Each structure stands twice: as C-alpha cells, then as structure tokens.
CSV table of N, CA, C and O in Angstrom, one decimal:
chain,number,residue,atom,x,y,z
A,1,MET,N,119.3,64.1,78.8
A,1,MET,CA,119.2,65.5,78.7
A,1,MET,C,118.3,66.1,79.8
A,1,MET,O,118.7,66.7,80.7
A,2,TYR,N,117.0,65.9,79.6
A,2,TYR,CA,116.0,66.4,80.6
A,2,TYR,C,115.4,65.3,81.3
A,2,TYR,O,114.8,64.4,80.7
A,3,GLU,N,115.4,65.3,82.6
A,3,GLU,CA,114.8,64.3,83.4
A,3,GLU,C,113.4,64.8,83.9
A,3,GLU,O,113.4,65.9,84.5
A,4,PRO,N,112.3,64.2,83.7
A,4,PRO,CA,111.0,64.7,84.2
A,4,PRO,C,111.0,64.7,85.7
A,4,PRO,O,111.6,64.0,86.4
A,5,ILE,N,110.1,65.6,86.2
A,5,ILE,CA,109.9,65.8,87.6
A,5,ILE,C,109.1,64.6,88.1
A,5,ILE,O,108.1,64.3,87.5
A,6,ARG,N,109.5,64.0,89.2
A,6,ARG,CA,108.9,62.8,89.6
A,6,ARG,C,108.0,63.1,90.8
A,6,ARG,O,107.3,62.2,91.3
A,7,THR,N,108.0,64.3,91.4
A,7,THR,CA,107.2,64.6,92.5
A,7,THR,C,106.1,65.5,92.1
A,7,THR,O,106.1,66.2,91.1
A,8,LYS,N,105.1,65.6,93.0
A,8,LYS,CA,104.0,66.5,92.7
A,8,LYS,C,104.4,68.0,92.8
A,8,LYS,O,105.3,68.3,93.6
A,9,SER,N,103.8,68.9,92.1
A,9,SER,CA,104.2,70.3,92.1
A,9,SER,C,103.7,70.8,93.5
A,9,SER,O,102.7,70.5,94.1
A,10,VAL,N,104.5,71.8,94.0
A,10,VAL,CA,104.2,72.4,95.3
A,10,VAL,C,102.9,73.2,95.1
A,10,VAL,O,102.1,73.4,96.1
A,11,HIS,N,102.6,73.6,93.9
A,11,HIS,CA,101.3,74.4,93.7
A,11,HIS,C,100.1,73.5,93.8
A,11,HIS,O,99.1,73.9,94.4
A,12,SER,N,100.2,72.3,93.3
A,12,SER,CA,99.1,71.4,93.4
A,12,SER,C,98.9,70.8,94.8
A,12,SER,O,97.8,70.6,95.3
A,13,MET,N,100.0,70.7,95.5
A,13,MET,CA,100.0,70.3,96.9
A,13,MET,C,99.3,71.3,97.8
A,13,MET,O,98.5,71.0,98.6
A,14,ALA,N,99.6,72.6,97.5
A,14,ALA,CA,98.9,73.7,98.3
A,14,ALA,C,97.5,73.8,98.0
A,14,ALA,O,96.7,74.1,98.8
A,15,ALA,N,97.1,73.5,96.8
A,15,ALA,CA,95.7,73.6,96.4
A,15,ALA,C,94.9,72.5,97.0
A,15,ALA,O,93.7,72.6,97.3
A,16,ASP,N,95.5,71.4,97.4
A,16,ASP,CA,94.8,70.2,98.0
A,16,ASP,C,94.5,70.5,99.5
A,16,ASP,O,93.6,69.8,100.0
A,17,GLN,N,95.2,71.4,100.1
A,17,GLN,CA,95.1,71.6,101.6
A,17,GLN,C,94.1,72.7,101.9
A,17,GLN,O,93.9,73.6,101.1
A,18,GLU,N,93.4,72.5,103.0
A,18,GLU,CA,92.5,73.6,103.5
A,18,GLU,C,93.4,74.6,104.3
A,18,GLU,O,93.9,74.2,105.3
A,19,VAL,N,93.5,75.8,103.8
A,19,VAL,CA,94.2,76.8,104.5
A,19,VAL,C,93.2,77.7,105.2
A,19,VAL,O,92.3,78.3,104.5
A,20,PRO,N,93.3,77.9,106.5
A,20,PRO,CA,92.4,78.8,107.2
A,20,PRO,C,92.6,80.3,106.7
A,20,PRO,O,93.8,80.7,106.7
A,21,HIS,N,91.6,80.9,106.4
A,21,HIS,CA,91.7,82.3,106.0
A,21,HIS,C,90.8,83.2,107.0
A,21,HIS,O,89.8,82.7,107.4
A,22,ARG,N,91.3,84.4,107.2
A,22,ARG,CA,90.5,85.3,108.0
A,22,ARG,C,89.7,86.2,107.1
A,22,ARG,O,90.1,86.5,106.0
A,23,SER,N,88.5,86.5,107.6
A,23,SER,CA,87.7,87.4,106.9
A,23,SER,C,88.2,88.8,106.9
A,23,SER,O,89.1,89.2,107.7
A,24,ARG,N,87.7,89.7,106.1
A,24,ARG,CA,88.2,91.1,106.0
A,24,ARG,C,87.9,91.8,107.4
A,24,ARG,O,88.7,92.5,107.9
A,25,ALA,N,86.7,91.5,108.0
A,25,ALA,CA,86.4,92.0,109.3
A,25,ALA,C,87.4,91.6,110.3
A,25,ALA,O,87.8,92.4,111.2
A,26,GLU,N,87.8,90.3,110.3
A,26,GLU,CA,88.8,89.9,111.3
A,26,GLU,C,90.1,90.5,111.1
A,26,GLU,O,90.8,90.9,112.1
A,27,GLU,N,90.5,90.7,109.8
A,27,GLU,CA,91.8,91.4,109.5
A,27,GLU,C,91.8,92.8,110.0
A,27,GLU,O,92.7,93.4,110.6
A,28,LEU,N,90.6,93.5,109.8
A,28,LEU,CA,90.5,94.9,110.2
A,28,LEU,C,90.5,95.0,111.8
A,28,LEU,O,91.1,95.9,112.3
A,29,ASP,N,89.8,94.0,112.4
A,29,ASP,CA,89.9,94.0,113.9
A,29,ASP,C,91.3,93.9,114.4
A,29,ASP,O,91.7,94.6,115.3
A,30,THR,N,92.1,93.0,113.8
A,30,THR,CA,93.4,92.8,114.2
A,30,THR,C,94.3,94.0,114.0
A,30,THR,O,95.1,94.4,114.8
A,31,ARG,N,94.1,94.6,112.8
A,31,ARG,CA,94.9,95.8,112.5
A,31,ARG,C,94.5,97.0,113.4
A,31,ARG,O,95.4,97.7,113.9
A,32,LEU,N,93.2,97.2,113.7
A,32,LEU,CA,92.8,98.2,114.6
A,32,LEU,C,93.3,98.0,116.0
A,32,LEU,O,93.7,98.9,116.6
A,33,ALA,N,93.2,96.8,116.5
A,33,ALA,CA,93.7,96.5,117.8
A,33,ALA,C,95.2,96.8,117.9
A,33,ALA,O,95.7,97.3,118.9
A,34,GLY,N,95.9,96.5,116.8
A,34,GLY,CA,97.4,96.8,116.8
A,34,GLY,C,97.7,98.3,116.9
A,34,GLY,O,98.6,98.7,117.6
A,35,HIS,N,96.9,99.0,116.1
A,35,HIS,CA,97.1,100.5,116.1
A,35,HIS,C,96.8,101.1,117.5
A,35,HIS,O,97.5,101.9,118.0
A,36,LEU,N,95.7,100.6,118.1
A,36,LEU,CA,95.3,101.1,119.4
A,36,LEU,C,96.3,100.6,120.5
A,36,LEU,O,96.5,101.4,121.4
A,37,THR,N,96.8,99.4,120.3
A,37,THR,CA,97.8,99.0,121.3
A,37,THR,C,99.1,99.8,121.2
A,37,THR,O,99.6,100.2,122.3
A,38,ALA,N,99.5,100.2,120.0
A,38,ALA,CA,100.6,101.1,119.9
A,38,ALA,C,100.3,102.4,120.4
A,38,ALA,O,101.2,103.1,121.1
A,39,LEU,N,99.1,102.9,120.2
A,39,LEU,CA,98.7,104.2,120.8
A,39,LEU,C,98.7,104.2,122.3
A,39,LEU,O,99.1,105.1,123.0
A,40,LEU,N,98.3,103.0,122.9
A,40,LEU,CA,98.3,102.9,124.3
A,40,LEU,C,99.7,102.9,124.9
A,40,LEU,O,100.0,103.5,125.9
A,41,THR,N,100.6,102.3,124.2
A,41,THR,CA,102.0,102.3,124.6
A,41,THR,C,102.6,103.7,124.6
A,41,THR,O,103.2,104.1,125.6
A,42,VAL,N,102.3,104.5,123.6
A,42,VAL,CA,102.8,105.8,123.5
A,42,VAL,C,102.1,106.7,124.6
A,42,VAL,O,102.7,107.5,125.2
A,43,THR,N,100.8,106.4,124.8
A,43,THR,CA,100.1,107.2,125.9
A,43,THR,C,100.7,106.9,127.2
A,43,THR,O,100.9,107.8,128.1
A,44,ASP,N,101.1,105.6,127.5
A,44,ASP,CA,101.8,105.3,128.8
A,44,ASP,C,103.1,106.0,128.9
A,44,ASP,O,103.5,106.4,130.0
A,45,GLU,N,103.8,106.1,127.8
A,45,GLU,CA,105.1,106.8,127.8
A,45,GLU,C,104.9,108.3,128.1
A,45,GLU,O,105.6,108.9,128.9
A,46,LEU,N,103.8,108.9,127.5
A,46,LEU,CA,103.5,110.3,127.8
A,46,LEU,C,103.1,110.5,129.2
A,46,LEU,O,103.4,111.5,129.9
A,47,ARG,N,102.3,109.5,129.8
A,47,ARG,CA,101.9,109.6,131.2
A,47,ARG,C,103.1,109.6,132.1
A,47,ARG,O,103.1,110.3,133.2
A,48,ALA,N,104.2,108.9,131.7
A,48,ALA,CA,105.4,109.0,132.6
A,48,ALA,C,106.2,110.3,132.4
A,48,ALA,O,106.8,110.8,133.3
A,49,ALA,N,106.1,110.8,131.1
A,49,ALA,CA,106.9,112.0,130.8
A,49,ALA,C,106.2,113.3,131.4
A,49,ALA,O,106.8,114.2,131.8
A,50,ALA,N,104.9,113.3,131.3
A,50,ALA,CA,104.1,114.5,131.7
A,50,ALA,C,102.8,114.0,132.3
A,50,ALA,O,101.8,113.8,131.6
A,51,PRO,N,102.8,113.6,133.6
A,51,PRO,CA,101.6,113.1,134.2
A,51,PRO,C,100.4,114.0,134.0
A,51,PRO,O,100.5,115.2,134.2
A,52,ASP,N,99.2,113.4,133.7
A,52,ASP,CA,98.0,114.2,133.4
A,52,ASP,C,96.8,113.2,133.6
A,52,ASP,O,96.8,112.1,133.0
A,53,PRO,N,95.8,113.6,134.4
A,53,PRO,CA,94.7,112.8,134.6
A,53,PRO,C,93.9,112.5,133.3
A,53,PRO,O,93.3,111.4,133.1
A,54,ALA,N,94.0,113.4,132.3
A,54,ALA,CA,93.3,113.2,131.0
A,54,ALA,C,94.0,112.0,130.3
A,54,ALA,O,93.3,111.2,129.6
A,55,LEU,N,95.3,111.9,130.4
A,55,LEU,CA,96.0,110.8,129.8
A,55,LEU,C,95.7,109.5,130.5
A,55,LEU,O,95.6,108.4,129.8
A,56,ASP,N,95.5,109.5,131.8
A,56,ASP,CA,95.2,108.3,132.5
A,56,ASP,C,93.8,107.8,132.0
A,56,ASP,O,93.6,106.6,131.8
A,57,ASP,N,92.9,108.7,131.9
A,57,ASP,CA,91.5,108.3,131.4
A,57,ASP,C,91.6,107.8,130.0
A,57,ASP,O,91.0,106.8,129.6
A,58,ALA,N,92.4,108.5,129.1
A,58,ALA,CA,92.5,108.1,127.7
A,58,ALA,C,93.1,106.7,127.6
A,58,ALA,O,92.7,105.8,126.8
A,59,ALA,N,94.1,106.4,128.5
A,59,ALA,CA,94.8,105.1,128.4
A,59,ALA,C,93.8,104.0,128.8
A,59,ALA,O,93.7,102.9,128.2
A,60,GLU,N,92.9,104.2,129.8
A,60,GLU,CA,91.9,103.2,130.2
A,60,GLU,C,90.9,103.0,129.1
A,60,GLU,O,90.5,101.9,128.8
A,61,ARG,N,90.5,104.1,128.4
A,61,ARG,CA,89.5,104.0,127.4
A,61,ARG,C,90.1,103.2,126.2
A,61,ARG,O,89.4,102.4,125.5
A,62,ILE,N,91.4,103.5,125.9
A,62,ILE,CA,92.0,102.8,124.8
A,62,ILE,C,92.1,101.3,125.1
A,62,ILE,O,91.9,100.4,124.3
A,63,ALA,N,92.5,101.0,126.3
A,63,ALA,CA,92.6,99.6,126.8
A,63,ALA,C,91.3,98.9,126.7
A,63,ALA,O,91.2,97.7,126.3
A,64,GLU,N,90.2,99.6,127.0
A,64,GLU,CA,88.9,99.0,126.9
A,64,GLU,C,88.6,98.6,125.4
A,64,GLU,O,88.0,97.5,125.2
A,65,GLN,N,88.9,99.5,124.5
A,65,GLN,CA,88.6,99.2,123.1
A,65,GLN,C,89.5,98.0,122.6
A,65,GLN,O,89.0,97.2,121.9
A,66,VAL,N,90.7,98.0,123.0
A,66,VAL,CA,91.6,96.9,122.6
A,66,VAL,C,91.1,95.6,123.2
A,66,VAL,O,91.0,94.5,122.5
A,67,THR,N,90.6,95.6,124.4
A,67,THR,CA,90.0,94.4,125.0
A,67,THR,C,88.8,93.9,124.3
A,67,THR,O,88.6,92.7,124.0
A,68,ARG,N,88.0,94.9,123.9
A,68,ARG,CA,86.8,94.5,123.1
A,68,ARG,C,87.2,93.9,121.7
A,68,ARG,O,86.6,92.9,121.3
A,69,LEU,N,88.1,94.5,121.1
A,69,LEU,CA,88.5,94.0,119.7
A,69,LEU,C,89.2,92.7,119.8
A,69,LEU,O,89.2,91.9,118.9
A,70,ARG,N,89.9,92.4,120.9
A,70,ARG,CA,90.6,91.1,121.1
A,70,ARG,C,89.7,90.0,121.8
A,70,ARG,O,90.3,89.1,122.3
A,71,GLY,N,88.5,90.3,121.8
A,71,GLY,CA,87.6,89.3,122.4
A,71,GLY,C,87.8,89.1,123.9
A,71,GLY,O,87.6,88.0,124.4
A,72,GLY,N,88.1,90.1,124.6
A,72,GLY,CA,88.2,90.1,126.1
A,72,GLY,C,89.6,90.0,126.6
A,72,GLY,O,89.8,90.0,127.8
A,73,ALA,N,90.6,89.9,125.7
A,73,ALA,CA,92.0,89.8,126.2
A,73,ALA,C,92.5,91.2,126.4
A,73,ALA,O,92.6,92.0,125.5
A,74,TYR,N,92.8,91.5,127.7
A,74,TYR,CA,93.4,92.8,128.1
A,74,TYR,C,94.8,92.9,127.5
A,74,TYR,O,95.6,92.0,127.5
A,75,PRO,N,95.1,94.1,127.0
A,75,PRO,CA,96.4,94.3,126.4
A,75,PRO,C,97.5,94.3,127.4
A,75,PRO,O,97.3,94.8,128.5
A,76,LEU,N,98.7,93.8,127.0
A,76,LEU,CA,99.8,93.8,127.9
A,76,LEU,C,100.4,95.2,127.9
A,76,LEU,O,100.5,95.8,126.8
A,77,ARG,N,100.7,95.7,129.0
A,77,ARG,CA,101.3,97.1,129.1
A,77,ARG,C,102.6,97.0,129.8
A,77,ARG,O,102.8,96.6,130.9
A,78,ALA,N,103.6,97.5,129.1
A,78,ALA,CA,105.0,97.6,129.6
A,78,ALA,C,105.1,98.8,130.4
A,78,ALA,O,104.4,99.8,130.3
A,79,ALA,N,106.1,98.8,131.3
A,79,ALA,CA,106.4,100.0,132.1
A,79,ALA,C,107.1,101.0,131.2
A,79,ALA,O,107.9,100.6,130.3
A,80,PRO,N,106.8,102.3,131.3
A,80,PRO,CA,107.4,103.3,130.5
A,80,PRO,C,108.9,103.3,130.6
A,80,PRO,O,109.4,103.0,131.7
A,81,SER,N,109.6,103.6,129.5
A,81,SER,CA,111.1,103.5,129.6
A,81,SER,C,111.7,104.6,130.4
A,81,SER,O,112.7,104.4,131.1
A,82,CYS,N,111.3,105.8,130.2
A,82,CYS,CA,111.8,106.9,131.1
A,82,CYS,C,110.8,108.0,131.1
A,82,CYS,O,109.9,108.1,130.2
A,83,GLY,N,110.9,108.9,132.1
A,83,GLY,CA,109.9,110.0,132.2
A,83,GLY,C,110.5,111.3,131.8
A,83,GLY,O,110.3,112.3,132.5
A,84,ASP,N,111.2,111.4,130.7
A,84,ASP,CA,111.9,112.6,130.3
A,84,ASP,C,110.9,113.6,129.6
A,84,ASP,O,110.3,113.3,128.5
A,85,PRO,N,110.6,114.7,130.2
A,85,PRO,CA,109.6,115.6,129.7
A,85,PRO,C,110.0,116.2,128.3
A,85,PRO,O,109.2,116.6,127.5
A,86,ALA,N,111.3,116.2,128.0
A,86,ALA,CA,111.8,116.7,126.7
A,86,ALA,C,111.2,115.8,125.5
A,86,ALA,O,111.2,116.3,124.4
A,87,ARG,N,110.9,114.6,125.8
A,87,ARG,CA,110.4,113.7,124.8
A,87,ARG,C,108.9,113.9,124.5
A,87,ARG,O,108.4,113.4,123.5
A,88,ALA,N,108.2,114.7,125.3
A,88,ALA,CA,106.8,114.8,125.1
A,88,ALA,C,106.3,115.3,123.8
A,88,ALA,O,105.4,114.7,123.2
A,89,PRO,N,106.9,116.3,123.2
A,89,PRO,CA,106.5,116.8,121.8
A,89,PRO,C,106.6,115.7,120.8
A,89,PRO,O,105.7,115.5,120.0
A,90,ARG,N,107.7,114.9,120.8
A,90,ARG,CA,107.8,113.8,119.8
A,90,ARG,C,106.8,112.7,120.1
A,90,ARG,O,106.2,112.1,119.2
A,91,LEU,N,106.5,112.4,121.4
A,91,LEU,CA,105.5,111.4,121.7
A,91,LEU,C,104.1,111.9,121.3
A,91,LEU,O,103.3,111.0,120.8
A,92,HIS,N,103.8,113.1,121.4
A,92,HIS,CA,102.5,113.6,121.0
A,92,HIS,C,102.4,113.5,119.5
A,92,HIS,O,101.3,113.1,119.0
A,93,ARG,N,103.4,113.8,118.7
A,93,ARG,CA,103.4,113.6,117.3
A,93,ARG,C,103.2,112.2,116.9
A,93,ARG,O,102.4,111.9,116.0
A,94,ARG,N,103.9,111.3,117.6
A,94,ARG,CA,103.8,109.9,117.3
A,94,ARG,C,102.4,109.4,117.7
A,94,ARG,O,101.7,108.6,116.9
A,95,ALA,N,101.8,109.8,118.8
A,95,ALA,CA,100.5,109.4,119.2
A,95,ALA,C,99.4,109.9,118.2
A,95,ALA,O,98.5,109.2,117.9
A,96,ARG,N,99.6,111.1,117.7
A,96,ARG,CA,98.7,111.7,116.7
A,96,ARG,C,98.7,110.8,115.5
A,96,ARG,O,97.7,110.6,114.9
A,97,MET,N,99.9,110.4,115.0
A,97,MET,CA,100.0,109.6,113.8
A,97,MET,C,99.3,108.2,114.0
A,97,MET,O,98.6,107.8,113.2
A,98,LEU,N,99.5,107.6,115.2
A,98,LEU,CA,98.9,106.4,115.5
A,98,LEU,C,97.4,106.5,115.6
A,98,LEU,O,96.7,105.6,115.1
A,99,ALA,N,96.9,107.5,116.2
A,99,ALA,CA,95.5,107.8,116.3
A,99,ALA,C,94.9,108.0,114.9
A,99,ALA,O,93.8,107.5,114.6
A,100,GLY,N,95.6,108.6,114.0
A,100,GLY,CA,95.2,108.8,112.6
A,100,GLY,C,95.1,107.4,111.9
A,100,GLY,O,94.1,107.2,111.2
A,101,SER,N,96.0,106.6,112.1
A,101,SER,CA,96.0,105.2,111.5
A,101,SER,C,94.8,104.4,112.1
A,101,SER,O,94.1,103.8,111.3
A,102,ALA,N,94.6,104.5,113.4
A,102,ALA,CA,93.5,103.8,114.0
A,102,ALA,C,92.2,104.4,113.5
A,102,ALA,O,91.2,103.6,113.2
A,103,LEU,N,92.1,105.7,113.3
A,103,LEU,CA,90.9,106.3,112.8
A,103,LEU,C,90.6,105.8,111.4
A,103,LEU,O,89.4,105.5,111.0
A,104,ALA,N,91.6,105.7,110.5
A,104,ALA,CA,91.4,105.2,109.2
A,104,ALA,C,90.9,103.8,109.2
A,104,ALA,O,89.9,103.4,108.4
A,105,VAL,N,91.4,102.9,110.0
A,105,VAL,CA,91.0,101.5,110.0
A,105,VAL,C,89.6,101.4,110.7
A,105,VAL,O,88.7,100.7,110.2
A,106,ALA,N,89.3,102.2,111.7
A,106,ALA,CA,88.0,102.2,112.4
A,106,ALA,C,86.9,102.7,111.4
A,106,ALA,O,85.8,102.1,111.4
A,107,THR,N,87.2,103.6,110.6
A,107,THR,CA,86.3,104.1,109.6
A,107,THR,C,86.0,103.1,108.6
A,107,THR,O,84.9,102.8,108.2
A,108,SER,N,87.1,102.4,108.1
A,108,SER,CA,86.9,101.3,107.1
A,108,SER,C,86.1,100.2,107.7
A,108,SER,O,85.3,99.5,107.0
A,109,ARG,N,86.2,99.9,109.0
A,109,ARG,CA,85.6,98.8,109.7
A,109,ARG,C,84.2,99.2,110.1
A,109,ARG,O,83.4,98.4,110.5
A,110,ALA,N,83.8,100.5,110.1
A,110,ALA,CA,82.6,101.1,110.5
A,110,ALA,C,82.4,100.9,112.0
A,110,ALA,O,81.3,100.5,112.5
A,111,ASP,N,83.4,101.1,112.8
A,111,ASP,CA,83.4,101.0,114.2
A,111,ASP,C,83.3,102.4,114.8
A,111,ASP,O,84.3,103.1,114.9
A,112,GLY,N,82.1,102.8,115.1
A,112,GLY,CA,81.9,104.1,115.6
A,112,GLY,C,82.6,104.5,116.9
A,112,GLY,O,83.2,105.6,117.1
A,113,ALA,N,82.6,103.5,117.9
A,113,ALA,CA,83.3,103.8,119.2
A,113,ALA,C,84.8,104.0,119.0
A,113,ALA,O,85.3,104.9,119.6
A,114,ALA,N,85.4,103.1,118.3
A,114,ALA,CA,86.9,103.2,118.1
A,114,ALA,C,87.2,104.5,117.2
A,114,ALA,O,88.2,105.2,117.5
A,115,ALA,N,86.4,104.8,116.2
A,115,ALA,CA,86.6,106.0,115.4
A,115,ALA,C,86.5,107.2,116.2
A,115,ALA,O,87.3,108.2,116.1
A,116,ALA,N,85.5,107.3,117.1
A,116,ALA,CA,85.3,108.5,117.9
A,116,ALA,C,86.5,108.7,118.9
A,116,ALA,O,87.0,109.8,119.1
A,117,LEU,N,86.9,107.6,119.5
A,117,LEU,CA,88.1,107.6,120.4
A,117,LEU,C,89.3,108.0,119.7
A,117,LEU,O,90.1,108.9,120.1
A,118,ALA,N,89.6,107.5,118.5
A,118,ALA,CA,90.8,107.8,117.7
A,118,ALA,C,90.7,109.3,117.3
A,118,ALA,O,91.8,110.0,117.4
A,119,ALA,N,89.6,109.8,116.9
A,119,ALA,CA,89.5,111.2,116.5
A,119,ALA,C,89.7,112.1,117.6
A,119,ALA,O,90.4,113.1,117.5
A,120,GLU,N,89.2,111.7,118.8
A,120,GLU,CA,89.4,112.5,120.0
A,120,GLU,C,90.9,112.6,120.4
A,120,GLU,O,91.4,113.6,120.7
A,121,ARG,N,91.5,111.4,120.3
A,121,ARG,CA,92.9,111.4,120.7
A,121,ARG,C,93.8,112.2,119.7
A,121,ARG,O,94.8,112.8,120.0
A,122,MET,N,93.4,112.1,118.4
A,122,MET,CA,94.1,112.9,117.4
A,122,MET,C,94.1,114.4,117.7
A,122,MET,O,95.1,115.1,117.7
A,123,GLU,N,92.9,114.9,118.0
A,123,GLU,CA,92.7,116.3,118.4
A,123,GLU,C,93.5,116.7,119.7
A,123,GLU,O,94.1,117.7,119.7
A,124,ALA,N,93.4,115.8,120.6
A,124,ALA,CA,94.1,116.1,121.9
A,124,ALA,C,95.6,116.1,121.7
A,124,ALA,O,96.2,117.0,122.3
A,125,HIS,N,96.1,115.2,121.0
A,125,HIS,CA,97.6,115.2,120.8
A,125,HIS,C,98.0,116.3,119.9
A,125,HIS,O,99.1,116.8,120.1
A,126,GLU,N,97.2,116.7,119.0
A,126,GLU,CA,97.5,117.9,118.1
A,126,GLU,C,97.6,119.1,119.0
A,126,GLU,O,98.6,119.9,118.9
A,127,ALA,N,96.7,119.3,119.9
A,127,ALA,CA,96.7,120.5,120.8
A,127,ALA,C,97.8,120.4,121.8
A,127,ALA,O,98.5,121.4,122.0
A,128,ASP,N,98.1,119.2,122.3
A,128,ASP,CA,99.2,119.1,123.3
A,128,ASP,C,100.5,119.3,122.7
A,128,ASP,O,101.4,119.9,123.3
A,129,ALA,N,100.7,118.8,121.4
A,129,ALA,CA,102.0,119.0,120.7
A,129,ALA,C,102.2,120.5,120.4
A,129,ALA,O,103.3,121.0,120.6
A,130,ALA,N,101.1,121.2,120.1
A,130,ALA,CA,101.3,122.6,119.8
A,130,ALA,C,101.7,123.4,121.1
A,130,ALA,O,102.5,124.3,121.1
A,131,VAL,N,101.0,123.0,122.2
A,131,VAL,CA,101.4,123.7,123.5
A,131,VAL,C,102.8,123.4,123.9
A,131,VAL,O,103.5,124.2,124.3
A,132,GLN,N,103.2,122.1,123.7
A,132,GLN,CA,104.6,121.7,124.1
A,132,GLN,C,105.6,122.4,123.2
A,132,GLN,O,106.6,122.9,123.7
A,133,GLU,N,105.3,122.6,121.9
A,133,GLU,CA,106.3,123.3,121.1
A,133,GLU,C,106.4,124.7,121.4
A,133,GLU,O,107.5,125.3,121.3
A,134,LEU,N,105.3,125.4,121.7
A,134,LEU,CA,105.3,126.8,122.1
A,134,LEU,C,106.0,127.0,123.4
A,134,LEU,O,106.7,128.0,123.6
A,135,ALA,N,105.9,126.0,124.3
A,135,ALA,CA,106.6,126.1,125.7
A,135,ALA,C,108.1,126.0,125.5
A,135,ALA,O,108.8,126.6,126.3
A,136,THR,N,108.5,125.2,124.5
A,136,THR,CA,110.0,125.0,124.4
A,136,THR,C,110.6,126.0,123.5
A,136,THR,O,111.8,126.1,123.4
A,137,ALA,N,109.8,126.7,122.7
A,137,ALA,CA,110.3,127.7,121.8
A,137,ALA,C,110.7,129.0,122.4
A,137,ALA,O,110.5,129.4,123.5
C-alpha cells in the first residue's frame, strides 16, 4: 500500500546547508543602485531627445551615486535608442517615477546624498514634463 520515503527530506537538507544571506542594508543598496541605474538610462535617453547641459550634469551625478553604491563599479551605459523629441514628455514622467522610487529607498536606507539627488531629479522632471506638455498643447 504505502511505501515509506527512503531519502532525506528536502527541507532537512536545506536546513543543513549554510546559505549566504544579505543584510537589509545590502538589499537596500542593491535596490537603490538599480533604481538609480534605471534613472540614469532614462536620463541618457532624454539627453539624446533634448540635449541639455543640466541633464549632462545630472547623469554624471547619478553615475557617481551608482558607483558609490556598487563599491566602485561604474554603471554600464548603453547608447540611447533614438533622439526623438516627441518622446521627451513620456521620458520625463518615467524619470520622475524612477526618481520617486529611488527617493523612497534612499529614505528607508537613510542615505542623505542619494535622497537629495533623487528629490532634486523628481522636481526637475516634474517641471520639465509640465513645460513639454504645455509646448505640445
């Protein structure tokens, strides 16, 4: 009828092994670096669509924060896909959302430099999106 299990349970096998775990701070660093890297990518797309020295400066400052969070590893930066100015309002909205996500994580992590940069980028993209929408309306 019923044959007993002859092997060890997968649960007891997992309990016997040492599994490396990351601390909460390491997880927050990883998450913050990810949000900032995504913001950097959108910023690079915006720089191609609407060149602006302020965006150049912002991109470098974002890259510095990502480098700091990744222990000195500079973020990989892809070439922008196209420089279509019609995409700028959508890119500004996307950048604002990413900056908001980065701000939430930076605040949780108590990282003042990243929080200040994320808040600044949120405000800048909010203002730029409003200007872009008025120009197209």
